[in-house]
């Protein structure tokens, strides 16, 4: 059977009418709220404090009566605080990447592994993975959810899985060429790293490999970086979103129309709230993503505050036929915004501007120096090829001008040679905050 470039793994649920989706959501929401109330001390306590009982959830809108759950709630009750099933039912454990502190453990029963595989299979099918594809999985198979998430989904589709994990970039290129990898899965920034290594080996990724599709996520990646990856590899890219607390990758992905990421709504209820006040926002309004899990078995989460910034797109039928709501690409995190002399700056905004310049290479660094008198923003960027000192100065001046015009900050920009700045096999660490106020 010939499968189209992009197809639905489970059309009876992916293209179902909105009425049915919402009916499924309400039924599952009521069930999960009863479950956590009856089986988890912390949820029961929080709901009692808020004066809400499971019976009060009569419509989907009633979700707003429920208390939020935060990363801090999970952290202070580690390791087992939010489990709602006996530990003997747990078949797998993963953890958050710990970018905001200590890793938080998350737990899976065999039902969870099945559901995670389902949403990942739907996501990979949306990106066009079929059983004839060779999928090279570059995130690690570890407490990090990246490797296993892609694995469970690809196994359901029956694609040929190459579970290589991160690093050993030369070997990645070798394997990719020998096995004829057609799809690459990973962290966006690693696609750039791999391309650099390929060129060092005399391999042009756009011509000398069969990789034509990539599924990337796990960190913010701007539209400019995306364009760059697509052109270097001659590939179509798909943006996959997820987090350990919500199974892992697979909460949402864009379809072939690339106009937002479909959230698998029979598994999650998505809301967007004002990160400061917690007020629920309307579609199109930008704020913090909040998810309620509808099918998680071991560790369901009610109104989980992700700290990720996005918006729910105004509901319109997508041309792909999927009826599940779409969110915008992630713009940043509530905790990675930094403030320069009172102006709020999102790293994505900086990345979009610098990566949009054709003379800028693959890496950059943002250094914020907080002094008692003022904050100074340094931006170091690599040029795409080695430049003369004069050309470096000219590029730095141009970028500083662009950043000042668009972000209302006055950064000091330095252009350095290609290959000078640090590379990362996992999530990139490009922002350095130096506090020299003496206040900390
Ligand atoms: O990063 C899961 C994942 C693996 C997603 C592979 C996609 C691909 P955590 O380590 O728990 O889980 O980190 C979750 O990563 O809250 C976001 O801030 C960020 N993130 C994940 N996907 C995206 C994306 C995995 N597509 C945190 N765009 C989340 C931007 C993303 N940020």
Short mmCIF file of C-alpha atoms and ligand atoms in Angstrom, two decimals:
data_model
loop_
_atom_site.label_atom_id
_atom_site.label_comp_id
_atom_site.label_asym_id
_atom_site.label_seq_id
_atom_site.Cartn_x
_atom_site.Cartn_y
_atom_site.Cartn_z
CA UNK A 1 0.00 0.00 0.00
CA UNK A 2 1.35 3.43 -0.91
CA UNK A 3 1.16 5.82 2.00
CA UNK A 4 0.97 9.55 1.33
CA UNK A 5 3.78 11.87 2.50
CA UNK A 6 1.79 12.78 5.53
CA UNK A 7 -0.91 10.50 6.85
CA UNK A 8 -2.97 9.87 9.96
CA UNK A 9 -2.02 7.06 12.26
CA UNK A 10 -5.45 7.05 13.89
CA UNK A 11 -7.89 8.92 11.61
CA UNK A 12 -10.95 7.90 13.63
CA UNK A 13 -9.64 10.01 16.50
CA UNK A 14 -7.48 12.58 14.71
CA UNK A 15 -10.21 13.79 12.34
CA UNK A 16 -13.18 13.30 14.63
CA UNK A 17 -15.74 16.13 15.00
CA UNK A 18 -15.19 18.82 17.64
CA UNK A 19 -18.34 17.66 19.43
CA UNK A 20 -16.91 14.20 19.89
CA UNK A 21 -13.48 15.48 20.98
CA UNK A 22 -15.12 17.64 23.61
CA UNK A 23 -17.36 14.82 24.77
CA UNK A 24 -14.32 12.56 25.19
CA UNK A 25 -12.48 15.34 27.01
CA UNK A 26 -15.28 15.98 29.50
CA UNK A 27 -15.76 12.30 30.25
CA UNK A 28 -12.02 11.78 30.80
CA UNK A 29 -11.61 15.00 32.76
CA UNK A 30 -14.32 13.98 35.24
CA UNK A 31 -12.76 10.56 35.57
CA UNK A 32 -9.24 11.84 36.18
CA UNK A 33 -10.38 14.46 38.70
CA UNK A 34 -12.20 11.76 40.69
CA UNK A 35 -9.11 9.58 40.52
CA UNK A 36 -6.63 12.14 41.78
CA UNK A 37 -9.04 13.33 44.49
CA UNK A 38 -9.58 9.81 45.79
CA UNK A 39 -5.99 8.60 45.47
CA UNK A 40 -3.66 11.53 46.08
CA UNK A 41 -3.26 13.48 49.29
CA UNK A 42 -1.83 16.63 47.64
CA UNK A 43 -4.58 16.94 45.04
CA UNK A 44 -7.28 16.33 47.64
CA UNK A 45 -5.79 18.96 49.94
CA UNK A 46 -5.46 21.56 47.19
CA UNK A 47 -8.99 20.96 45.95
CA UNK A 48 -10.38 21.19 49.47
CA UNK A 49 -8.51 24.45 50.02
CA UNK A 50 -10.13 25.78 46.86
CA UNK A 51 -13.53 24.48 47.90
CA UNK A 52 -13.96 22.33 44.81
CA UNK A 53 -15.16 18.72 44.67
CA UNK A 54 -14.94 16.28 41.74
CA UNK A 55 -18.74 16.51 41.30
CA UNK A 56 -18.35 20.23 40.55
CA UNK A 57 -16.82 19.42 37.15
CA UNK A 58 -19.90 19.38 34.95
CA UNK A 59 -18.64 21.11 31.82
CA UNK A 60 -15.21 21.58 30.24
CA UNK A 61 -15.23 25.21 31.34
CA UNK A 62 -15.41 23.98 34.96
CA UNK A 63 -11.74 23.01 34.61
CA UNK A 64 -11.09 26.64 35.61
CA UNK A 65 -12.35 25.81 39.12
CA UNK A 66 -9.47 23.41 39.66
CA UNK A 67 -6.18 24.47 41.27
CA UNK A 68 -2.99 24.68 39.25
CA UNK A 69 -0.13 22.21 39.68
CA UNK A 70 3.39 23.62 39.40
CA UNK A 71 6.90 22.29 38.92
CA UNK A 72 7.54 23.44 42.49
CA UNK A 73 4.67 21.21 43.75
CA UNK A 74 6.32 18.23 42.07
CA UNK A 75 9.78 19.20 43.28
CA UNK A 76 8.95 19.58 46.97
CA UNK A 77 7.02 16.31 47.08
CA UNK A 78 9.71 14.25 45.30
CA UNK A 79 10.09 11.45 44.66
CA UNK A 80 6.58 9.97 44.93
CA UNK A 81 4.27 12.84 45.96
CA UNK A 82 2.13 12.96 42.83
CA UNK A 83 1.88 9.23 42.13
CA UNK A 84 -1.69 7.92 42.15
CA UNK A 85 -0.91 4.24 41.75
CA UNK A 86 1.11 1.78 43.86
CA UNK A 87 4.80 1.79 42.90
CA UNK A 88 4.67 -1.87 41.89
CA UNK A 89 2.57 -0.84 38.86
CA UNK A 90 5.37 1.40 37.55
CA UNK A 91 7.22 -0.05 34.56
CA UNK A 92 9.45 2.90 33.64
CA UNK A 93 10.83 6.10 35.15
CA UNK A 94 12.09 9.22 33.40
CA UNK A 95 13.01 12.69 34.55
CA UNK A 96 12.90 16.29 33.50
CA UNK A 97 16.11 17.65 32.05
CA UNK A 98 16.65 19.72 35.17
CA UNK A 99 17.11 23.01 33.31
CA UNK A 100 15.26 24.71 36.15
CA UNK A 101 16.84 22.85 39.04
CA UNK A 102 16.85 19.28 40.35
CA UNK A 103 15.46 16.63 37.98
CA UNK A 104 11.87 15.67 38.71
CA UNK A 105 11.03 11.99 38.32
CA UNK A 106 8.01 10.98 36.26
CA UNK A 107 6.45 7.51 36.26
CA UNK A 108 4.78 5.25 33.69
CA UNK A 109 2.56 2.22 33.95
CA UNK A 110 2.21 -0.05 30.92
CA UNK A 111 -0.97 1.93 30.05
CA UNK A 112 1.13 5.10 29.97
CA UNK A 113 3.74 3.55 27.68
CA UNK A 114 0.94 2.47 25.34
CA UNK A 115 -0.59 5.97 25.27
CA UNK A 116 2.78 7.63 24.80
CA UNK A 117 3.46 5.31 21.84
CA UNK A 118 0.06 6.25 20.39
CA UNK A 119 0.61 10.03 20.51
CA UNK A 120 4.16 9.62 19.20
CA UNK A 121 2.96 7.39 16.35
CA UNK A 122 0.36 10.04 15.43
CA UNK A 123 3.07 12.73 15.61
CA UNK A 124 5.58 10.84 13.46
CA UNK A 125 2.89 9.96 10.92
CA UNK A 126 2.00 13.67 10.72
CA UNK A 127 5.66 14.21 9.81
CA UNK A 128 5.37 11.55 7.14
CA UNK A 129 7.12 8.58 8.80
CA UNK A 130 6.09 5.26 7.21
CA UNK A 131 7.26 1.69 7.58
CA UNK A 132 9.58 2.19 4.61
CA UNK A 133 11.52 4.94 6.41
CA UNK A 134 14.76 4.69 8.33
CA UNK A 135 14.55 6.86 11.45
CA UNK A 136 17.78 7.92 13.17
CA UNK A 137 16.98 8.81 16.78
CA UNK A 138 19.62 11.18 18.16
CA UNK A 139 18.22 12.16 21.59
CA UNK A 140 19.54 10.00 24.41
CA UNK A 141 17.94 6.81 25.70
CA UNK A 142 18.13 7.75 29.35
CA UNK A 143 16.12 9.51 32.04
CA UNK A 144 15.58 12.11 29.27
CA UNK A 145 12.37 11.19 27.44
CA UNK A 146 13.61 12.06 23.93
CA UNK A 147 15.06 8.73 22.77
CA UNK A 148 12.38 6.41 24.13
CA UNK A 149 9.52 8.65 23.01
CA UNK A 150 10.58 8.51 19.36
CA UNK A 151 11.29 4.81 19.73
CA UNK A 152 7.82 3.88 21.04
CA UNK A 153 6.11 5.84 18.25
CA UNK A 154 8.30 4.54 15.44
CA UNK A 155 7.85 0.94 16.61
CA UNK A 156 4.08 1.29 16.27
CA UNK A 157 4.49 2.55 12.70
CA UNK A 158 6.96 -0.17 11.88
CA UNK A 159 9.70 2.12 10.54
CA UNK A 160 13.31 0.95 10.73
CA UNK A 161 14.69 2.46 13.92
CA UNK A 162 18.36 3.40 14.34
CA UNK A 163 18.60 4.15 18.09
CA UNK A 164 21.99 5.83 17.95
CA UNK A 165 21.51 8.46 20.69
CA UNK A 166 23.52 11.70 20.89
CA UNK A 167 27.17 12.46 20.11
CA UNK A 168 29.74 10.55 18.05
CA UNK A 169 28.78 12.86 15.22
CA UNK A 170 31.16 11.35 12.64
CA UNK A 171 29.69 7.95 13.34
CA UNK A 172 26.19 9.43 12.96
CA UNK A 173 27.06 10.60 9.43
CA UNK A 174 28.64 7.25 8.58
CA UNK A 175 25.61 5.32 9.84
CA UNK A 176 23.23 7.68 8.08
CA UNK A 177 24.98 7.16 4.75
CA UNK A 178 25.38 3.40 5.09
CA UNK A 179 21.81 2.71 6.24
CA UNK A 180 20.15 5.36 4.09
CA UNK A 181 18.50 7.26 6.96
CA UNK A 182 15.47 9.16 5.64
CA UNK A 183 14.29 10.93 8.79
CA UNK A 184 16.27 12.49 11.61
CA UNK A 185 14.80 12.94 15.10
CA UNK A 186 16.40 15.15 17.68
CA UNK A 187 17.09 18.47 19.28
CA UNK A 188 17.04 21.23 16.66
CA UNK A 189 20.48 22.53 17.45
CA UNK A 190 21.98 19.08 16.95
CA UNK A 191 20.92 19.08 13.29
CA UNK A 192 23.23 22.07 12.80
CA UNK A 193 26.08 20.37 14.66
CA UNK A 194 25.69 17.22 12.56
CA UNK A 195 25.76 19.24 9.35
CA UNK A 196 29.00 20.93 10.42
CA UNK A 197 30.63 17.57 11.06
CA UNK A 198 29.33 16.24 7.74
CA UNK A 199 30.97 19.12 5.88
CA UNK A 200 34.24 18.49 7.77
CA UNK A 201 34.04 14.93 6.44
CA UNK A 202 33.45 16.16 2.90
CA UNK A 203 29.80 15.11 3.00
CA UNK A 204 27.16 17.55 1.83
CA UNK A 205 24.04 16.68 3.89
CA UNK A 206 21.71 18.01 1.19
CA UNK A 207 23.18 15.82 -1.56
CA UNK A 208 25.16 12.99 -0.03
CA UNK A 209 22.51 11.73 2.43
CA UNK A 210 18.90 10.59 1.98
CA UNK A 211 17.66 12.52 5.01
CA UNK A 212 14.75 14.62 3.75
CA UNK A 213 12.65 14.99 6.89
CA UNK A 214 13.49 16.01 10.42
CA UNK A 215 11.44 16.04 13.60
CA UNK A 216 12.93 18.41 16.14
CA UNK A 217 12.05 19.85 19.51
CA UNK A 218 13.15 19.82 23.16
CA UNK A 219 14.25 23.44 23.01
CA UNK A 220 13.16 26.70 21.50
CA UNK A 221 14.24 27.11 17.87
CA UNK A 222 13.41 30.22 15.92
CA UNK A 223 11.95 30.34 12.41
CA UNK A 224 15.34 31.61 11.20
CA UNK A 225 17.17 28.61 12.65
CA UNK A 226 14.51 26.37 11.12
CA UNK A 227 15.04 27.85 7.65
CA UNK A 228 18.77 27.36 8.04
CA UNK A 229 18.38 23.66 8.96
CA UNK A 230 15.96 23.10 6.08
CA UNK A 231 18.30 24.65 3.57
CA UNK A 232 21.53 22.97 4.78
CA UNK A 233 19.87 19.54 4.78
CA UNK A 234 17.37 20.10 1.99
CA UNK A 235 14.80 18.70 4.41
CA UNK A 236 11.30 19.46 5.61
CA UNK A 237 11.23 19.96 9.38
CA UNK A 238 8.50 19.30 11.91
CA UNK A 239 8.33 20.95 15.32
CA UNK A 240 7.49 18.47 18.06
CA UNK A 241 6.65 19.65 21.56
CA UNK A 242 6.46 17.83 24.84
CA UNK A 243 7.91 17.49 28.30
CA UNK A 244 8.70 14.69 30.71
CA UNK A 245 5.72 15.54 32.92
CA UNK A 246 3.38 15.06 29.90
CA UNK A 247 4.87 11.64 28.90
CA UNK A 248 7.74 13.24 26.92
CA UNK A 249 7.81 14.34 23.26
CA UNK A 250 4.45 14.04 21.47
CA UNK A 251 2.07 16.49 23.18
CA UNK A 252 1.85 18.45 19.92
CA UNK A 253 3.38 18.60 16.44
CA UNK A 254 2.86 20.58 13.27
CA UNK A 255 1.37 18.88 10.21
CA UNK A 256 2.48 19.30 6.60
CA UNK A 257 0.86 22.78 6.51
CA UNK A 258 3.20 24.06 9.24
CA UNK A 259 0.64 26.49 10.60
CA UNK A 260 0.74 25.60 14.28
CA UNK A 261 1.16 22.45 16.35
CA UNK A 262 -1.85 20.13 16.81
CA UNK A 263 -2.31 19.18 20.47
CA UNK A 264 -3.65 15.62 20.87
CA UNK A 265 -6.76 16.77 22.65
CA UNK A 266 -8.18 13.37 23.53
CA UNK A 267 -5.08 13.07 25.75
CA UNK A 268 -4.66 16.66 26.94
CA UNK A 269 -6.72 19.75 27.68
CA UNK A 270 -4.71 22.84 26.78
CA UNK A 271 -5.20 26.29 28.28
CA UNK A 272 -3.16 29.49 28.06
CA UNK A 273 -2.94 31.67 31.16
CA UNK A 274 -1.37 34.94 32.16
CA UNK A 275 1.87 33.81 33.84
CA UNK A 276 1.67 36.57 36.47
CA UNK A 277 -2.00 36.51 37.47
CA UNK A 278 -3.02 33.00 36.42
CA UNK A 279 -6.05 34.42 34.54
CA UNK A 280 -7.20 32.25 31.65
CA UNK A 281 -6.57 33.94 28.29
CA UNK A 282 -8.57 33.87 25.07
CA UNK A 283 -7.46 32.13 21.84
CA UNK A 284 -4.70 34.08 20.06
CA UNK A 285 -3.58 35.70 23.34
CA UNK A 286 -0.01 34.89 24.26
CA UNK A 287 0.73 33.42 27.68
CA UNK A 288 1.83 30.31 29.57
CA UNK A 289 0.72 26.89 28.35
CA UNK A 290 -1.17 24.84 30.93
CA UNK A 291 -2.00 21.18 30.31
CA UNK A 292 -4.33 18.73 32.03
CA UNK A 293 -3.56 15.12 31.20
CA UNK A 294 -6.63 13.00 30.42
CA UNK A 295 -5.09 9.56 29.98
CA UNK A 296 -1.99 9.52 32.18
CA UNK A 297 -2.27 6.62 34.57
CA UNK A 298 0.62 6.70 37.05
CA UNK A 299 0.97 10.44 37.43
CA UNK A 300 -1.91 12.46 35.99
CA UNK A 301 -1.41 16.22 36.10
CA UNK A 302 -4.17 18.72 36.63
CA UNK A 303 -3.70 22.20 35.12
CA UNK A 304 0.06 21.83 34.96
CA UNK A 305 1.93 25.12 34.54
CA UNK A 306 4.58 24.46 31.88
CA UNK A 307 6.33 27.88 31.95
CA UNK A 308 6.36 27.68 28.13
CA UNK A 309 5.04 30.68 26.22
CA UNK A 310 2.70 30.23 23.26
CA UNK A 311 -0.92 30.82 22.30
CA UNK A 312 -3.88 28.72 21.20
CA UNK A 313 -4.59 29.55 17.58
CA UNK A 314 -8.11 30.57 16.68
CA UNK A 315 -9.91 27.34 15.90
CA UNK A 316 -10.31 26.69 12.20
CA UNK A 317 -10.41 23.39 10.41
CA UNK A 318 -6.85 22.58 9.34
CA UNK A 319 -6.34 21.62 5.69
CA UNK A 320 -4.74 18.38 6.87
CA UNK A 321 -8.14 17.21 8.16
CA UNK A 322 -7.11 17.00 11.81
CA UNK A 323 -9.62 18.63 14.11
CA UNK A 324 -7.37 18.98 17.16
CA UNK A 325 -6.60 22.54 18.29
CA UNK A 326 -3.30 24.10 17.33
CA UNK A 327 -0.85 26.07 19.41
CA UNK A 328 1.82 28.40 18.10
CA UNK A 329 5.48 27.42 18.14
CA UNK A 330 7.02 27.95 21.58
CA UNK A 331 8.32 31.51 21.92
CA UNK A 332 10.35 30.99 25.08
CA UNK A 333 9.90 30.15 28.73
CA UNK A 334 8.65 32.37 31.50
CA UNK A 335 11.99 31.73 33.20
CA UNK A 336 14.33 32.36 30.28
CA UNK A 337 13.16 35.86 29.57
CA UNK A 338 15.82 38.29 30.73
CA UNK A 339 15.60 41.96 31.51
CA UNK A 340 18.07 44.54 30.21
CA UNK A 341 17.72 47.89 31.91
CA UNK A 342 14.01 47.29 32.36
CA UNK A 343 13.31 45.95 28.85
CA UNK A 344 12.03 42.35 28.67
CA UNK A 345 13.94 40.30 26.10
CA UNK A 346 13.14 36.81 24.85
CA UNK A 347 16.07 34.79 23.54
CA UNK A 348 13.93 33.69 20.55
CA UNK A 349 13.59 37.30 19.47
CA UNK A 350 17.37 37.74 19.54
CA UNK A 351 17.91 34.44 17.70
CA UNK A 352 15.39 35.36 14.98
CA UNK A 353 17.17 38.59 14.24
CA UNK A 354 20.75 37.32 14.20
CA UNK A 355 20.06 34.00 12.48
CA UNK A 356 18.07 35.85 9.84
CA UNK A 357 21.30 37.41 8.55
CA UNK A 358 22.92 35.30 5.80
CA UNK A 359 26.43 36.23 7.01
CA UNK A 360 25.78 34.75 10.46
CA UNK A 361 26.91 31.17 11.02
CA UNK A 362 25.60 28.41 13.24
CA UNK A 363 26.27 29.45 16.82
CA UNK A 364 25.75 32.41 19.08
CA UNK A 365 25.95 33.28 22.74
CA UNK A 366 24.01 35.81 24.77
CA UNK A 367 25.83 37.17 27.80
CA UNK A 368 23.97 39.40 30.23
CA UNK A 369 26.11 41.29 32.69
CA UNK A 370 24.10 42.75 35.55
CA UNK A 371 26.06 45.63 37.07
CA UNK A 372 24.98 47.93 39.92
CA UNK A 373 24.70 50.87 37.52
CA UNK A 374 23.33 49.17 34.41
CA UNK A 375 22.86 45.87 32.59
CA UNK A 376 25.08 45.13 29.62
CA UNK A 377 24.10 42.76 26.83
CA UNK A 378 26.90 41.08 24.90
CA UNK A 379 26.09 39.01 21.87
CA UNK A 380 28.74 36.84 20.26
CA UNK A 381 27.95 35.35 16.89
CA UNK A 382 29.92 33.18 14.54
CA UNK A 383 30.18 34.27 10.94
CA UNK A 384 29.28 31.73 8.28
CA UNK A 385 32.78 31.90 6.75
CA UNK A 386 36.01 33.39 8.10
CA UNK A 387 35.84 37.19 7.69
CA UNK A 388 38.45 39.97 7.67
CA UNK A 389 38.56 42.21 10.78
CA UNK A 390 36.85 45.01 8.82
CA UNK A 391 34.07 42.71 7.61
CA UNK A 392 33.56 41.44 11.18
CA UNK A 393 33.22 45.00 12.46
CA UNK A 394 30.75 45.85 9.72
CA UNK A 395 28.60 42.79 10.44
CA UNK A 396 28.70 43.48 14.19
CA UNK A 397 27.57 47.04 13.57
CA UNK A 398 24.73 45.93 11.32
CA UNK A 399 23.47 43.35 13.84
CA UNK A 400 23.69 45.83 16.73
CA UNK A 401 21.63 48.28 14.68
CA UNK A 402 18.97 45.62 13.86
CA UNK A 403 18.73 44.53 17.50
CA UNK A 404 18.46 48.12 18.69
CA UNK A 405 15.74 48.94 16.17
CA UNK A 406 13.65 45.87 16.88
CA UNK A 407 14.21 45.13 20.56
CA UNK A 408 15.01 48.58 21.97
CA UNK A 409 18.28 47.43 23.55
CA UNK A 410 21.83 48.46 22.76
CA UNK A 411 23.93 45.31 22.74
CA UNK A 412 27.66 45.00 22.19
CA UNK A 413 27.99 42.57 19.30
CA UNK A 414 31.15 40.63 18.58
CA UNK A 415 31.61 38.51 15.46
CA UNK A 416 33.91 35.51 15.87
CA UNK A 417 35.25 32.88 13.46
CA UNK A 418 33.22 29.76 12.60
CA UNK A 419 33.77 26.95 15.11
CA UNK A 420 34.79 29.25 18.01
CA UNK A 421 31.74 28.97 20.28
CA UNK A 422 30.75 25.86 22.29
CA UNK A 423 28.74 23.05 20.62
CA UNK A 424 26.12 20.88 22.38
CA UNK A 425 25.03 17.29 21.81
CA UNK A 426 21.97 17.88 24.00
CA UNK A 427 20.00 21.00 24.78
CA UNK A 428 22.02 24.12 24.03
CA UNK A 429 23.16 26.51 26.77
CA UNK A 430 23.52 29.79 24.95
CA UNK A 431 22.51 32.30 27.61
CA UNK A 432 24.93 33.29 30.34
CA UNK A 433 23.79 35.62 33.09
CA UNK A 434 26.65 37.19 35.06
CA UNK A 435 25.46 38.96 38.16
CA UNK A 436 28.15 41.42 39.22
CA UNK A 437 25.89 43.62 41.31
CA UNK A 438 27.28 42.05 44.47
CA UNK A 439 23.68 41.59 45.60
CA UNK A 440 23.66 37.80 45.29
O1 LIG B 1 12.45 18.04 25.98
C1 LIG B 1 10.83 16.32 25.57
C2 LIG B 1 11.15 16.36 24.12
C3 LIG B 1 12.16 15.57 23.60
C4 LIG B 1 10.40 17.15 23.27
C5 LIG B 1 12.45 15.59 22.25
C6 LIG B 1 10.65 17.16 21.90
C7 LIG B 1 11.70 16.39 21.39
P1 LIG B 1 11.99 17.93 28.93
O2 LIG B 1 13.42 17.58 29.00
O3 LIG B 1 11.13 17.65 30.11
O4 LIG B 1 11.29 17.18 27.75
O5 LIG B 1 11.92 19.48 28.58
C8 LIG B 1 10.68 20.09 28.37
O6 LIG B 1 11.62 21.55 26.68
O7 LIG B 1 8.97 22.67 28.79
C9 LIG B 1 10.06 23.31 26.69
O8 LIG B 1 10.61 24.39 27.42
C10 LIG B 1 11.16 22.65 25.90
N1 LIG B 1 10.63 22.14 24.62
C11 LIG B 1 10.22 20.89 24.32
N2 LIG B 1 9.81 20.82 23.03
C12 LIG B 1 9.96 22.07 22.51
C13 LIG B 1 9.71 22.66 21.24
C14 LIG B 1 11.61 17.28 26.43
N3 LIG B 1 9.25 21.96 20.20
C15 LIG B 1 10.89 21.52 27.92
N4 LIG B 1 9.96 23.99 21.10
C16 LIG B 1 9.59 22.21 27.62
C17 LIG B 1 10.45 24.72 22.12
C18 LIG B 1 10.47 22.92 23.54
N5 LIG B 1 10.72 24.22 23.33
#
